[in-house]
Amino acid sequence: MGNEMAIGTSRETVMRAVSGLTGALLLVVAVAGCGGAEKESAAAAPGVLDGFSKPESVLVAGDKWFVSNIGAKQEPMTKDGDGFLSRLDTSGKVVERKAMPRAGDPPLNAPKGMAYVDNKVFVADIDRVVGYDVDTLGQVFEAPLGGEAASLLNDIAVLDDQTLLVTDTVRGSVYELDLETKKFGTLTTSIPGANGIVFDKSTKTAYVAGLGAHFEGGDLYKLGVAQAPAAVGKVGTVHGTLDGIALLANGDLAVSDWVSSDNPVPGTIKIYHPGGTQVSTVELPRDVHGPADFTIDGSGKNLIVPALADDRVVIVALP
């Protein structure tokens, strides 16, 4: 949770901070290539999907959707083995509620942000990134972060076919993960509560939503990823309990805000120009508590939003 807090921070201290938010969350964007999904898929009708277990992130991977579920309890840093990924079709119908991990594969604990590249789904799971084959749904990849300090790997974006960008909320960091060597390299440690991330290929800029060092509220950041450490700057005055972030076709950014860690308080999704000027607010069809790692459907017309505290996924039209 920022540089100062990551070094020597006890797991108990971190858990207390995380439990106040009940899940530090993330995002993947298929339309912009952040999730690696370049294929078009049918648009789903706006509505509400039920039956999930603390859904944290949604990924569009061609003609398949995946939803990461933290598990029965909102414990994003607990290695309890009750996390899983659900597989849906492009209409939003749940094809298999517990699609991954398969029988015989290692358990998932609290899976969050996902990305799609090379016919694989990659998911952040506390202190490692795990990969699954999209066709067999079997585990084919695992990269542990390492280090003694507490960590909370949260969101993933695709930099290129060989490299993922991964946020670490507790350490306030963004890493590059080499998919061949399975090694993490640090781009920055200067984003308190680093959460959702999206990569704009046209400008070679990553945008990161921050929660704040103590999850008290954070800012929106941009990173020039062509150098290490990356050049970091704030995006306007965007501030809140920020979580998911998506890059729209026109270059604008959609950002979710829990508004309050108190679950009865509904969250928001707002649209900003890349410079930070607010353009509009997404009209949600109902209260959404804990709007986490949303994504855009294959048509580019709808947002698919996991309402973590409601155990639901909401599909809503873009303004």
Short mmCIF file of N, CA, C and O in Angstrom, two decimals, residues 44 48-53 55 64-67 69 84-100 304 311-313 315:
data_model
loop_
_atom_site.label_atom_id
_atom_site.label_comp_id
_atom_site.label_asym_id
_atom_site.label_seq_id
_atom_site.Cartn_x
_atom_site.Cartn_y
_atom_site.Cartn_z
N ALA A 44 -24.36 -8.33 -25.65
CA ALA A 44 -25.38 -8.85 -24.75
C ALA A 44 -26.36 -7.73 -24.41
O ALA A 44 -26.00 -6.56 -24.41
N VAL A 48 -29.08 -8.03 -15.59
CA VAL A 48 -28.39 -8.45 -14.38
C VAL A 48 -28.18 -9.96 -14.41
O VAL A 48 -29.12 -10.72 -14.69
N LEU A 49 -26.95 -10.39 -14.14
CA LEU A 49 -26.62 -11.81 -14.08
C LEU A 49 -26.34 -12.17 -12.63
O LEU A 49 -25.56 -11.49 -11.95
N ASP A 50 -26.95 -13.24 -12.15
CA ASP A 50 -26.81 -13.66 -10.76
C ASP A 50 -26.01 -14.97 -10.66
O ASP A 50 -25.71 -15.60 -11.67
N GLY A 51 -25.70 -15.35 -9.42
CA GLY A 51 -25.11 -16.66 -9.18
C GLY A 51 -23.61 -16.68 -9.00
O GLY A 51 -23.00 -17.75 -9.03
N PHE A 52 -23.00 -15.52 -8.78
CA PHE A 52 -21.55 -15.46 -8.62
C PHE A 52 -21.17 -15.39 -7.14
O PHE A 52 -22.02 -15.26 -6.26
N SER A 53 -19.87 -15.49 -6.89
CA SER A 53 -19.37 -15.51 -5.51
C SER A 53 -18.27 -14.47 -5.37
O SER A 53 -17.11 -14.74 -5.59
N PRO A 55 -17.79 -11.64 -7.38
CA PRO A 55 -17.17 -11.46 -8.69
C PRO A 55 -16.30 -10.21 -8.73
O PRO A 55 -16.74 -9.14 -8.34
N LYS A 64 -15.94 -16.11 -25.79
CA LYS A 64 -16.13 -16.55 -24.41
C LYS A 64 -15.96 -15.36 -23.46
O LYS A 64 -15.15 -14.47 -23.71
N TRP A 65 -16.73 -15.39 -22.39
CA TRP A 65 -16.53 -14.46 -21.29
C TRP A 65 -16.07 -15.24 -20.08
O TRP A 65 -16.45 -16.40 -19.89
N PHE A 66 -15.24 -14.60 -19.25
CA PHE A 66 -14.82 -15.20 -17.99
C PHE A 66 -15.04 -14.20 -16.87
O PHE A 66 -14.81 -12.99 -17.04
N VAL A 67 -15.46 -14.70 -15.72
CA VAL A 67 -15.65 -13.89 -14.52
C VAL A 67 -14.82 -14.50 -13.39
O VAL A 67 -14.94 -15.70 -13.11
N ASN A 69 -14.02 -15.04 -9.51
CA ASN A 69 -14.76 -15.02 -8.26
C ASN A 69 -13.78 -15.18 -7.10
O ASN A 69 -13.05 -16.17 -7.02
N PHE A 84 -12.43 -19.10 -8.00
CA PHE A 84 -12.62 -19.81 -9.26
C PHE A 84 -12.99 -18.83 -10.37
O PHE A 84 -13.33 -17.67 -10.12
N LEU A 85 -12.90 -19.31 -11.61
CA LEU A 85 -13.31 -18.55 -12.78
C LEU A 85 -14.55 -19.18 -13.37
O LEU A 85 -14.63 -20.41 -13.53
N SER A 86 -15.54 -18.36 -13.71
CA SER A 86 -16.75 -18.82 -14.38
C SER A 86 -16.63 -18.55 -15.88
O SER A 86 -16.02 -17.56 -16.29
N ARG A 87 -17.22 -19.44 -16.68
CA ARG A 87 -17.22 -19.26 -18.14
C ARG A 87 -18.65 -18.98 -18.60
O ARG A 87 -19.58 -19.69 -18.22
N LEU A 88 -18.79 -17.93 -19.42
CA LEU A 88 -20.09 -17.52 -19.94
C LEU A 88 -20.02 -17.46 -21.46
O LEU A 88 -18.93 -17.36 -22.05
N ASP A 89 -21.18 -17.49 -22.11
CA ASP A 89 -21.21 -17.21 -23.54
C ASP A 89 -21.44 -15.71 -23.74
O ASP A 89 -21.58 -14.95 -22.78
N THR A 90 -21.50 -15.29 -25.00
CA THR A 90 -21.58 -13.85 -25.26
C THR A 90 -22.96 -13.26 -25.03
O THR A 90 -23.15 -12.05 -25.18
N SER A 91 -23.94 -14.09 -24.67
CA SER A 91 -25.24 -13.56 -24.28
C SER A 91 -25.29 -13.30 -22.78
O SER A 91 -26.26 -12.74 -22.27
N GLY A 92 -24.23 -13.75 -22.06
CA GLY A 92 -24.20 -13.61 -20.62
C GLY A 92 -24.67 -14.84 -19.88
O GLY A 92 -24.71 -14.85 -18.65
N LYS A 93 -24.98 -15.90 -20.61
CA LYS A 93 -25.42 -17.14 -19.96
C LYS A 93 -24.22 -17.86 -19.36
O LYS A 93 -23.18 -18.01 -20.01
N VAL A 94 -24.35 -18.29 -18.11
CA VAL A 94 -23.28 -19.02 -17.46
C VAL A 94 -23.23 -20.44 -18.01
O VAL A 94 -24.16 -21.23 -17.82
N VAL A 95 -22.13 -20.76 -18.69
CA VAL A 95 -21.95 -22.09 -19.27
C VAL A 95 -21.42 -23.05 -18.22
O VAL A 95 -21.84 -24.20 -18.14
N GLU A 96 -20.47 -22.58 -17.41
CA GLU A 96 -19.89 -23.39 -16.35
C GLU A 96 -19.50 -22.46 -15.21
O GLU A 96 -18.60 -21.64 -15.37
N ARG A 97 -20.17 -22.60 -14.07
CA ARG A 97 -19.94 -21.67 -12.96
C ARG A 97 -18.52 -21.80 -12.43
O ARG A 97 -17.86 -20.80 -12.16
N LYS A 98 -18.03 -23.01 -12.23
CA LYS A 98 -16.66 -23.23 -11.76
C LYS A 98 -15.88 -23.91 -12.87
O LYS A 98 -15.66 -25.12 -12.87
N ALA A 99 -15.46 -23.09 -13.85
CA ALA A 99 -14.76 -23.62 -15.02
C ALA A 99 -13.28 -23.88 -14.76
O ALA A 99 -12.71 -24.84 -15.27
N MET A 100 -12.66 -23.02 -14.00
CA MET A 100 -11.25 -23.15 -13.64
C MET A 100 -11.11 -22.80 -12.17
O MET A 100 -11.81 -21.90 -11.70
N ILE A 304 -19.66 -4.51 -18.97
CA ILE A 304 -20.01 -5.68 -18.17
C ILE A 304 -19.34 -5.47 -16.82
O ILE A 304 -18.11 -5.51 -16.70
N ASP A 311 -22.76 -9.98 -5.44
CA ASP A 311 -22.67 -11.30 -6.07
C ASP A 311 -23.38 -11.32 -7.43
O ASP A 311 -23.98 -12.32 -7.84
N ARG A 312 -23.28 -10.19 -8.14
CA ARG A 312 -23.93 -10.07 -9.44
C ARG A 312 -22.98 -9.45 -10.46
O ARG A 312 -21.99 -8.82 -10.11
N VAL A 313 -23.33 -9.64 -11.73
CA VAL A 313 -22.68 -8.94 -12.83
C VAL A 313 -23.77 -8.16 -13.57
O VAL A 313 -24.81 -8.72 -13.92
N ILE A 315 -24.88 -5.71 -16.77
CA ILE A 315 -24.57 -5.26 -18.14
C ILE A 315 -25.33 -3.97 -18.38
O ILE A 315 -26.54 -3.89 -18.20
#
